[in-house]
Coordinates of C-alpha atoms in Angstrom, one line a residue:
M280 CA 112.3 62.4 107.4
K281 CA 110.3 65.4 108.6
Y282 CA 106.9 65.1 109.4
Y283 CA 104.4 68.2 109.8
K284 CA 104.5 70.1 113.0
I285 CA 101.3 70.4 114.9
R286 CA 101.5 72.5 118.4
E287 CA 99.1 71.2 121.0
N288 CA 96.0 73.5 121.7
R289 CA 95.7 73.7 125.2
T290 CA 92.3 75.2 125.0
F291 CA 90.6 72.6 122.8
V292 CA 87.5 71.2 123.8
G293 CA 84.2 69.3 123.1
R294 CA 84.2 66.3 119.9
R295 CA 84.8 63.7 123.0
R296 CA 82.4 61.3 121.2
E297 CA 85.0 62.2 117.4
Q298 CA 87.6 61.9 119.2
E299 CA 87.2 58.5 121.5
L300 CA 86.4 57.1 117.1
L301 CA 89.8 58.3 116.3
R302 CA 91.5 56.5 119.1
S303 CA 89.6 53.8 119.1
I304 CA 91.0 53.6 115.2
M305 CA 94.4 54.1 115.9
A306 CA 93.8 51.9 119.0
R307 CA 93.1 48.6 116.5
N308 CA 96.5 48.7 114.7
E309 CA 95.2 47.9 110.9
S310 CA 95.2 50.2 108.3
A311 CA 92.2 52.7 107.9
M312 CA 90.5 55.4 105.6
V313 CA 88.6 58.2 107.6
V314 CA 86.6 60.3 106.0
V315 CA 85.8 63.7 107.2
H316 CA 83.6 66.2 106.1
G317 CA 81.7 69.1 107.5
R318 CA 81.4 72.6 106.0
R319 CA 83.8 75.4 106.7
R320 CA 84.5 76.6 110.0
V321 CA 83.0 73.6 111.8
G322 CA 86.5 72.5 113.0
K323 CA 87.8 69.7 110.9
T324 CA 91.3 70.3 110.9
E325 CA 91.4 71.3 114.9
L326 CA 90.0 67.9 115.4
I327 CA 91.8 66.0 113.1
E328 CA 95.2 67.8 114.4
Q329 CA 94.7 68.0 117.8
T330 CA 93.8 63.8 118.0
F331 CA 96.9 62.9 115.8
R332 CA 99.5 65.3 116.8
M333 CA 101.4 62.5 118.3
R334 CA 101.4 60.7 115.1
N335 CA 104.2 61.1 112.3
V336 CA 101.9 63.3 110.0
L337 CA 101.9 64.0 106.5
K338 CA 99.6 66.7 105.4
F339 CA 98.9 67.5 101.8
E340 CA 96.1 70.2 101.2
G341 CA 94.0 71.6 98.1
L342 CA 94.4 75.0 96.8
E343 CA 91.2 76.8 96.4
G344 CA 90.9 77.9 92.2
R345 CA 93.7 75.8 90.8
T346 CA 94.3 73.6 88.0
E347 CA 94.5 69.7 88.6
N348 CA 98.5 70.0 87.0
D349 CA 99.1 73.1 89.7
Q350 CA 97.5 70.5 92.6
R351 CA 100.1 68.1 92.0
E352 CA 102.6 69.4 91.5
A353 CA 101.9 71.3 95.1
V354 CA 102.1 67.7 96.9
L355 CA 104.9 66.3 95.0
E356 CA 106.8 69.9 96.2
Q357 CA 105.5 69.2 99.6
L358 CA 106.5 65.5 99.3
A359 CA 109.7 66.8 98.8
E360 CA 110.1 68.8 102.1
Y361 CA 109.2 65.9 104.1
L362 CA 111.5 63.5 102.2
E363 CA 114.0 66.1 102.4
Q364 CA 114.4 65.4 98.5
P365 CA 114.6 68.3 96.1
I366 CA 115.0 66.4 93.5
L367 CA 111.5 65.8 93.6
R368 CA 110.4 68.8 92.8
K369 CA 111.6 68.4 89.0
V370 CA 109.2 65.4 88.6
K371 CA 107.2 65.4 86.1
V372 CA 104.2 63.7 86.7
T373 CA 100.9 63.2 85.6
S374 CA 98.1 61.4 87.3
W375 CA 96.9 61.0 91.0
R376 CA 98.0 57.8 90.9
E377 CA 102.1 58.2 90.3
I378 CA 102.0 60.9 93.1
F379 CA 100.2 58.5 95.4
K380 CA 102.4 55.5 94.8
L381 CA 105.4 57.6 95.5
I382 CA 103.7 58.5 98.9
A383 CA 103.2 55.2 99.8
E384 CA 106.4 54.1 98.9
A385 CA 107.8 56.8 102.0
T386 CA 105.3 55.0 104.2
E387 CA 105.2 51.5 103.3
H388 CA 106.8 51.2 107.4
G389 CA 105.9 52.6 110.6
E390 CA 103.4 54.6 112.0
F391 CA 101.8 57.4 109.6
T392 CA 99.0 59.3 109.1
I393 CA 98.4 60.9 105.5
Y394 CA 96.4 63.5 105.3
L395 CA 94.6 64.6 102.3
E396 CA 93.3 68.4 103.4
E397 CA 90.0 70.0 101.2
L398 CA 90.0 67.0 99.2
Q399 CA 87.3 68.9 96.4
W400 CA 90.1 71.2 95.8
L401 CA 93.0 68.5 95.6
A402 CA 90.5 66.8 93.5
N403 CA 89.4 69.4 91.4
Y404 CA 85.8 67.9 92.1
K405 CA 86.6 65.2 89.6
D406 CA 86.5 61.4 89.8
E407 CA 90.2 61.2 89.0
L408 CA 91.7 61.7 91.9
V409 CA 89.4 58.7 93.8
S410 CA 90.2 56.3 91.1
D411 CA 93.5 56.8 91.6
L412 CA 93.3 56.8 95.0
K413 CA 91.4 53.3 95.0
Y414 CA 94.4 51.4 93.2
V415 CA 97.3 52.6 95.5
W416 CA 95.1 51.6 98.1
D417 CA 94.5 48.4 97.5
N418 CA 97.4 47.6 95.9
Y419 CA 100.1 49.6 98.5
F420 CA 98.5 51.9 101.6
R421 CA 96.2 48.9 102.9
K422 CA 99.4 46.5 103.3
N423 CA 101.0 49.3 106.4
N424 CA 99.2 48.0 109.7
G425 CA 100.4 51.7 111.0
L426 CA 98.5 53.6 108.2
I427 CA 95.9 55.8 108.9
L428 CA 94.6 57.5 105.5
I429 CA 92.4 61.0 106.3
L430 CA 90.5 62.0 103.7
C431 CA 89.0 65.4 104.8
G432 CA 87.3 68.2 102.7
S433 CA 84.5 71.3 103.5
A434 CA 82.0 70.4 100.4
P435 CA 79.8 68.1 101.7
S436 CA 78.1 67.2 98.6
F437 CA 81.7 66.2 97.2
M438 CA 82.6 64.3 100.2
V439 CA 79.5 61.9 100.3
N440 CA 78.7 61.6 96.8
K441 CA 82.1 61.6 95.1
V442 CA 84.1 60.0 98.0
L443 CA 81.7 57.9 100.6
H444 CA 79.5 56.8 97.8
S445 CA 81.9 56.4 95.3
S446 CA 81.8 53.0 93.7
A447 CA 85.7 52.8 93.9
L448 CA 86.0 53.4 97.5
Y449 CA 83.0 50.8 97.9
N450 CA 83.6 49.6 101.3
R451 CA 87.3 51.0 102.0
S452 CA 86.2 54.5 103.5
Q453 CA 85.8 52.2 106.4
Y454 CA 85.1 54.9 108.6
E455 CA 83.2 58.4 108.4
V456 CA 82.5 61.4 110.8
A457 CA 80.4 64.2 109.7
L458 CA 81.5 67.0 111.5
Q459 CA 78.6 68.8 112.8
E460 CA 78.2 72.5 114.8
F461 CA 78.9 72.3 118.3
S462 CA 76.1 71.3 121.0
L463 CA 74.9 73.8 123.4
V464 CA 76.5 71.8 126.3
E465 CA 80.1 72.0 123.8
V466 CA 79.8 76.3 123.3
R467 CA 79.3 76.5 126.9
E468 CA 82.3 74.7 127.8
F469 CA 83.6 76.6 125.0
L470 CA 82.9 80.3 126.1
G471 CA 83.5 79.3 129.8
D472 CA 81.5 78.7 133.3
K473 CA 81.9 82.8 134.0
I474 CA 79.4 83.3 131.3
S475 CA 75.3 83.0 132.2
A476 CA 72.9 80.3 130.6
Q477 CA 71.5 83.0 128.9
E478 CA 75.0 84.5 127.1
V479 CA 75.7 81.3 126.4
M480 CA 72.1 80.6 124.5
D481 CA 72.0 84.1 123.3
A482 CA 75.6 83.4 121.3
Y483 CA 74.3 80.0 120.5
L484 CA 71.0 82.0 118.7
S485 CA 72.7 84.7 117.2
V486 CA 75.7 82.5 115.5
G487 CA 75.4 79.2 116.0
G488 CA 77.6 75.9 117.3
M489 CA 80.2 76.9 114.7
P490 CA 83.7 76.5 116.5
E491 CA 85.3 79.5 114.7
Y492 CA 82.6 82.0 115.0
L493 CA 82.3 80.8 118.7
K494 CA 86.1 82.9 118.8
Y495 CA 84.4 86.2 117.9
M496 CA 82.3 86.4 120.9
H497 CA 84.6 86.7 123.2
T498 CA 85.8 90.4 122.3
G499 CA 84.3 92.7 124.2
S500 CA 82.7 92.9 128.2
S501 CA 79.9 90.8 126.7
I502 CA 78.2 88.1 124.5
F503 CA 76.1 91.3 123.2
L504 CA 78.6 93.7 123.1
S505 CA 81.1 91.6 121.5
L506 CA 78.0 90.9 118.6
C507 CA 77.5 94.1 117.8
K508 CA 81.5 94.9 118.0
Q509 CA 82.3 91.8 114.9
S510 CA 78.7 92.5 113.1
F511 CA 78.5 96.8 113.0
L512 CA 82.3 97.8 113.0
R513 CA 84.0 98.1 109.0
D514 CA 86.5 95.3 110.2
G515 CA 84.3 93.2 111.8
F516 CA 84.0 89.5 111.5
F517 CA 80.6 88.8 111.3
L518 CA 79.9 91.8 108.3
N519 CA 82.9 90.4 105.9
E520 CA 81.8 86.7 106.9
Y521 CA 79.3 86.8 104.3
K522 CA 81.2 87.1 101.3
R523 CA 83.4 83.9 102.5
V524 CA 80.6 81.5 103.0
F525 CA 80.0 80.8 99.0
T526 CA 83.1 79.3 98.7
S527 CA 84.4 75.8 98.0
S528 CA 81.5 73.7 96.0
L529 CA 79.3 76.5 97.1
A530 CA 81.4 79.3 95.0
S531 CA 80.6 76.9 91.7
N532 CA 76.8 78.0 91.0
K533 CA 75.5 81.1 90.8
H534 CA 71.8 79.5 92.2
Y535 CA 73.0 78.7 96.1
K536 CA 73.3 82.4 96.8
T537 CA 70.6 83.4 94.7
I538 CA 68.3 80.9 96.9
I539 CA 69.8 81.3 100.2
E540 CA 68.4 85.1 99.3
F541 CA 65.6 84.4 98.1
L542 CA 64.7 82.6 101.8
A543 CA 65.8 85.3 103.3
Q544 CA 63.3 87.7 102.3
R545 CA 61.0 85.2 103.1
K546 CA 59.9 82.9 106.6
Y547 CA 60.3 79.9 104.2
A548 CA 58.8 78.7 100.6
S549 CA 58.3 75.8 99.0
R550 CA 60.4 74.0 96.3
S551 CA 57.7 75.4 93.4
D552 CA 58.8 78.3 94.8
I553 CA 61.8 78.4 94.4
A554 CA 61.7 76.9 91.1
K555 CA 60.0 79.6 89.9
H556 CA 62.3 82.4 91.7
L557 CA 65.4 80.9 89.8
K558 CA 63.3 80.6 86.4
I559 CA 64.6 76.6 86.1
K560 CA 62.2 73.4 86.1
P561 CA 62.0 71.6 89.8
G562 CA 63.6 68.7 88.7
G563 CA 67.0 67.0 89.0
T564 CA 69.0 70.2 89.2
L565 CA 67.0 72.0 91.9
S566 CA 67.0 68.6 93.9
E567 CA 71.1 69.1 93.7
L568 CA 71.4 72.5 94.7
L569 CA 68.9 72.3 97.4
E570 CA 70.3 69.0 98.7
N571 CA 73.8 70.2 98.6
L572 CA 72.3 73.5 100.7
E573 CA 71.2 70.6 103.0
L574 CA 74.4 68.8 103.5
S575 CA 76.2 72.2 104.4
G576 CA 74.0 73.0 107.2
F577 CA 72.7 76.1 104.9
I578 CA 68.8 75.1 104.6
Q579 CA 66.4 73.0 105.8
K580 CA 63.1 71.2 104.6
Y581 CA 60.3 70.5 107.0
A582 CA 56.9 69.4 106.4
P583 CA 54.1 68.5 109.1
Y584 CA 55.1 65.8 111.3
N585 CA 51.9 63.8 110.3
L586 CA 52.9 64.1 106.6
G587 CA 56.1 62.6 104.5
Q588 CA 59.1 65.3 103.9
D589 CA 57.8 64.8 100.3
S590 CA 54.6 66.2 101.2
K591 CA 53.4 69.3 98.9
L592 CA 53.0 71.1 102.4
A593 CA 56.7 70.8 103.0
R594 CA 59.1 74.1 102.9
Y595 CA 62.4 75.2 103.3
A596 CA 63.9 77.5 105.2
I597 CA 67.1 79.2 106.3
A598 CA 68.5 76.8 109.0
D599 CA 72.3 78.6 109.6
N600 CA 71.7 80.8 112.8
Y601 CA 74.2 83.4 111.4
L602 CA 72.8 83.9 108.4
Q603 CA 69.6 84.7 109.6
F604 CA 71.3 87.0 112.2
Y605 CA 73.4 88.4 108.8
F606 CA 69.8 89.1 106.9
K607 CA 67.7 90.4 109.7
F608 CA 70.0 93.0 111.2
I609 CA 73.8 93.4 109.4
K610 CA 72.9 93.4 105.7
P611 CA 70.1 96.4 106.3
R612 CA 72.6 98.7 107.9
R613 CA 75.5 97.3 105.7
S614 CA 76.5 100.7 104.1
E615 CA 76.4 102.6 107.0
I616 CA 78.7 100.1 108.5
V617 CA 81.2 100.7 105.7
S618 CA 80.5 104.2 106.0
N619 CA 81.8 103.8 109.9
M620 CA 78.8 105.2 111.0
F621 CA 78.9 102.9 113.9
E622 CA 82.8 103.5 115.0
T623 CA 82.2 104.7 118.6
N624 CA 79.2 102.9 119.3
P625 CA 78.4 99.6 117.5
S626 CA 75.9 98.3 120.0
A627 CA 73.5 101.5 118.4
A628 CA 72.9 99.6 115.2
L629 CA 71.2 97.3 116.9
N630 CA 67.8 97.6 117.9
V631 CA 68.0 95.7 121.3
A632 CA 63.6 95.1 121.2
S633 CA 63.5 93.5 117.5
Y634 CA 66.9 91.7 118.6
Q635 CA 65.0 89.7 121.5
K636 CA 61.8 89.9 119.6
W637 CA 64.4 87.6 116.7
L638 CA 65.8 85.7 119.5
G639 CA 62.2 84.2 119.9
F640 CA 62.1 82.6 116.6
S641 CA 65.4 81.5 116.8
F642 CA 64.9 80.0 119.8
E643 CA 62.0 78.2 118.2
R644 CA 64.2 77.1 116.0
F645 CA 66.8 75.5 118.4
C646 CA 64.3 73.4 119.9
R647 CA 62.6 72.0 116.9
K648 CA 66.2 71.0 115.9
Y649 CA 67.0 69.8 119.1
K650 CA 63.9 67.7 119.6
W651 CA 65.5 64.9 121.2
V652 CA 67.1 66.5 124.1
L653 CA 63.5 67.6 125.1
A654 CA 62.3 64.4 124.7
N655 CA 65.0 63.0 126.9
I656 CA 64.1 65.4 129.8
L657 CA 60.5 64.9 129.6
G658 CA 61.4 61.1 130.1
F659 CA 59.8 60.0 126.7
G660 CA 63.2 59.6 124.9
A661 CA 62.6 55.7 124.8
V662 CA 59.7 56.0 123.1
R663 CA 58.7 56.1 119.5
Y664 CA 56.9 59.1 118.3
R665 CA 56.8 61.3 115.2
S666 CA 57.3 64.9 116.2
G667 CA 57.9 68.2 114.2
V668 CA 55.6 71.4 113.4
Y669 CA 51.9 71.2 113.1
F670 CA 50.9 73.7 111.0
R671 CA 47.5 73.7 108.2
K672 CA 47.2 76.6 105.6
E673 CA 44.2 79.1 105.7
K674 CA 41.3 77.9 103.7
A675 CA 38.1 80.0 102.9
D676 CA 36.0 78.5 105.9
S677 CA 39.5 78.1 108.5
R678 CA 42.1 79.6 110.0
G679 CA 45.9 78.9 109.1
F680 CA 47.9 78.1 112.4
Q681 CA 51.1 76.7 113.4
I682 CA 52.5 74.7 116.8
D683 CA 56.1 75.3 116.5
L684 CA 56.8 71.3 118.0
L685 CA 54.2 68.8 119.0
Y686 CA 54.9 65.1 119.7
E687 CA 52.4 62.3 119.0
R688 CA 53.9 59.7 120.6
D689 CA 53.0 55.4 120.8
D690 CA 52.1 55.7 124.4
K691 CA 49.0 57.4 123.6
V692 CA 50.3 60.6 124.7
V693 CA 50.6 63.9 122.6
T694 CA 53.2 66.5 123.8
V695 CA 53.2 70.1 122.6
C696 CA 55.7 72.4 123.5
E697 CA 55.3 76.2 123.6
M698 CA 58.6 77.8 123.4
K699 CA 59.2 81.3 125.3
Y700 CA 62.7 83.2 125.1
L701 CA 62.6 85.7 128.0
Q702 CA 64.3 87.7 129.6
S703 CA 62.6 87.3 132.9
K704 CA 60.4 85.3 134.1
C705 CA 57.6 83.6 131.8
R706 CA 53.8 85.1 133.0
A707 CA 50.6 83.5 133.1
S708 CA 49.2 85.1 130.0
V709 CA 51.2 82.3 128.1
I710 CA 47.9 80.2 129.0
D711 CA 45.6 82.3 126.5
E712 CA 47.9 81.9 123.4
M713 CA 48.3 78.6 123.6
E714 CA 45.0 77.5 124.7
R715 CA 43.8 79.0 121.6
K716 CA 46.2 77.1 119.2
L717 CA 45.1 73.7 121.5
A718 CA 41.7 74.9 120.6
L719 CA 42.5 74.5 116.7
L720 CA 44.7 71.7 116.6
E721 CA 42.4 68.1 115.9
I722 CA 43.6 65.5 118.7
P723 CA 41.2 62.5 118.9
S724 CA 39.9 61.7 122.3
S725 CA 41.5 59.5 122.8
R726 CA 45.0 60.6 123.3
T727 CA 46.1 62.3 126.4
I728 CA 47.8 66.1 126.2
Q729 CA 50.7 67.2 127.6
K730 CA 51.6 70.6 127.5
V731 CA 55.0 71.8 127.9
L732 CA 56.7 75.3 128.5
V733 CA 60.0 76.1 127.5
T734 CA 61.6 79.0 128.4
T735 CA 64.6 80.7 130.0
I736 CA 64.4 80.6 133.6
G737 CA 61.3 79.5 134.6
A738 CA 57.3 80.7 135.4
D739 CA 56.5 83.6 137.7
E740 CA 54.2 82.8 140.4
S741 CA 51.1 83.7 138.4
L742 CA 52.0 80.8 136.4
I743 CA 52.7 78.5 138.7
R744 CA 50.0 79.0 140.4
R745 CA 47.6 77.7 137.5
A746 CA 48.9 74.8 137.4
Y747 CA 48.5 75.0 133.8
F748 CA 51.9 73.3 132.1
D749 CA 52.6 69.7 132.9
R750 CA 56.3 70.8 132.5
V751 CA 58.6 73.7 132.3
I752 CA 61.5 73.3 130.9
T753 CA 65.0 76.1 131.6
L754 CA 67.9 76.6 130.1
D755 CA 69.8 75.1 132.7
E756 CA 68.2 71.4 131.7
L757 CA 68.6 72.1 128.0
M758 CA 72.6 72.0 128.9
N759 CA 72.7 69.7 130.9
P760 CA 74.9 66.9 129.8
V761 CA 72.9 64.2 131.2
Y762 CA 70.3 65.1 128.6
C763 CA 72.3 65.7 125.3
G764 CA 73.9 62.2 124.2
S765 CA 73.2 61.5 120.6
P766 CA 69.9 61.1 119.2
Y767 CA 70.8 57.6 117.6

């Protein structure tokens, strides 16, 4: 029998927690089903192949936009190649059950990893494949203690709702790997020791922690020049990536793209705002659209930390760093880029002052997302707390305002964070800004207020002498692995 050949990637970094889980599954010497899901570009294939490359792997990959019959024929053709039995190509099958039984017969004894890639395409987004797989798993696959079945897909909503939550596979999908983008520590490891902490953060804030995106941040003499080259040249990766984002499940409904582009025009929008823009009722259909975009990591829902997510004040915003950058800097200049206006000097397309200001907003989003890391740095990670954005709408008798990150802790302390992403040390002028916000913040007198500054390289002498902030957190601490363990 031939097997799927996997070359060792000597530059593979990160994913230690996920690899530990997968290796522990291999060590148990019992049949196992593993569901791996995550959006495109997040590195699912590389994780699976590098982890299982020493086993006997049979990989079957779904074809985008093809019929169920085409998918079955492609799998059968691949199986014929693995088994070195060309006659299998002529076998007529009408169901997935027949296909899976043939694979089960070929892997009845011995150590095997059966790897179904892009499962949503194989299944054509329908239930038949999952139902047939349940039957063959129960009656054939699971009887081989050396067999591991991997179900992998880049349509998170399909993988969660049709596979993990499927009644057919209930209690059979023993293991789940929901692969997320690289953490900041992994981004630093991926980019290498020669890149400064601020350049690492620039890269993350601009395109996020997607491994595929980060590859293109190494194509110039600096992170900034690489970003410009890949964004403002006609063949630049980031110029053309936006068209590729809406594939897989997000290609099935035009409203996904419409929601993203609507949010790109505004800093945030309520559920009713989105429903009104789409001209649909704010019911089940909209809920499914928003849930799928959230599961894919493209948008996020947030409400005042002291209110529930179902609050009428809840807002939606674009969460994906690349999409934020694309709409702010690439899309407005797309026609110029396509006409090759920046061929000799792509960095001329990016206004540095505007970019630095935008990085500041991106840094605020980063701190909100990794608020548990800040809690660990501040030493109260083990204390129960509520946290998030604090905002109040403007009323006739009061101004509206927002504090980007606040923690209300069970130890009777309220931690208020001010985030400043600067090219130099933070100056004392930040105190006036913080004081204005605190004056509008309604905190009971029984609570102690802890004032925290999160910035790039610390405070200058004028700010240090004032001794205003209880704690100043820098990039070096944010990138310290000691503080970046799992929040769960």
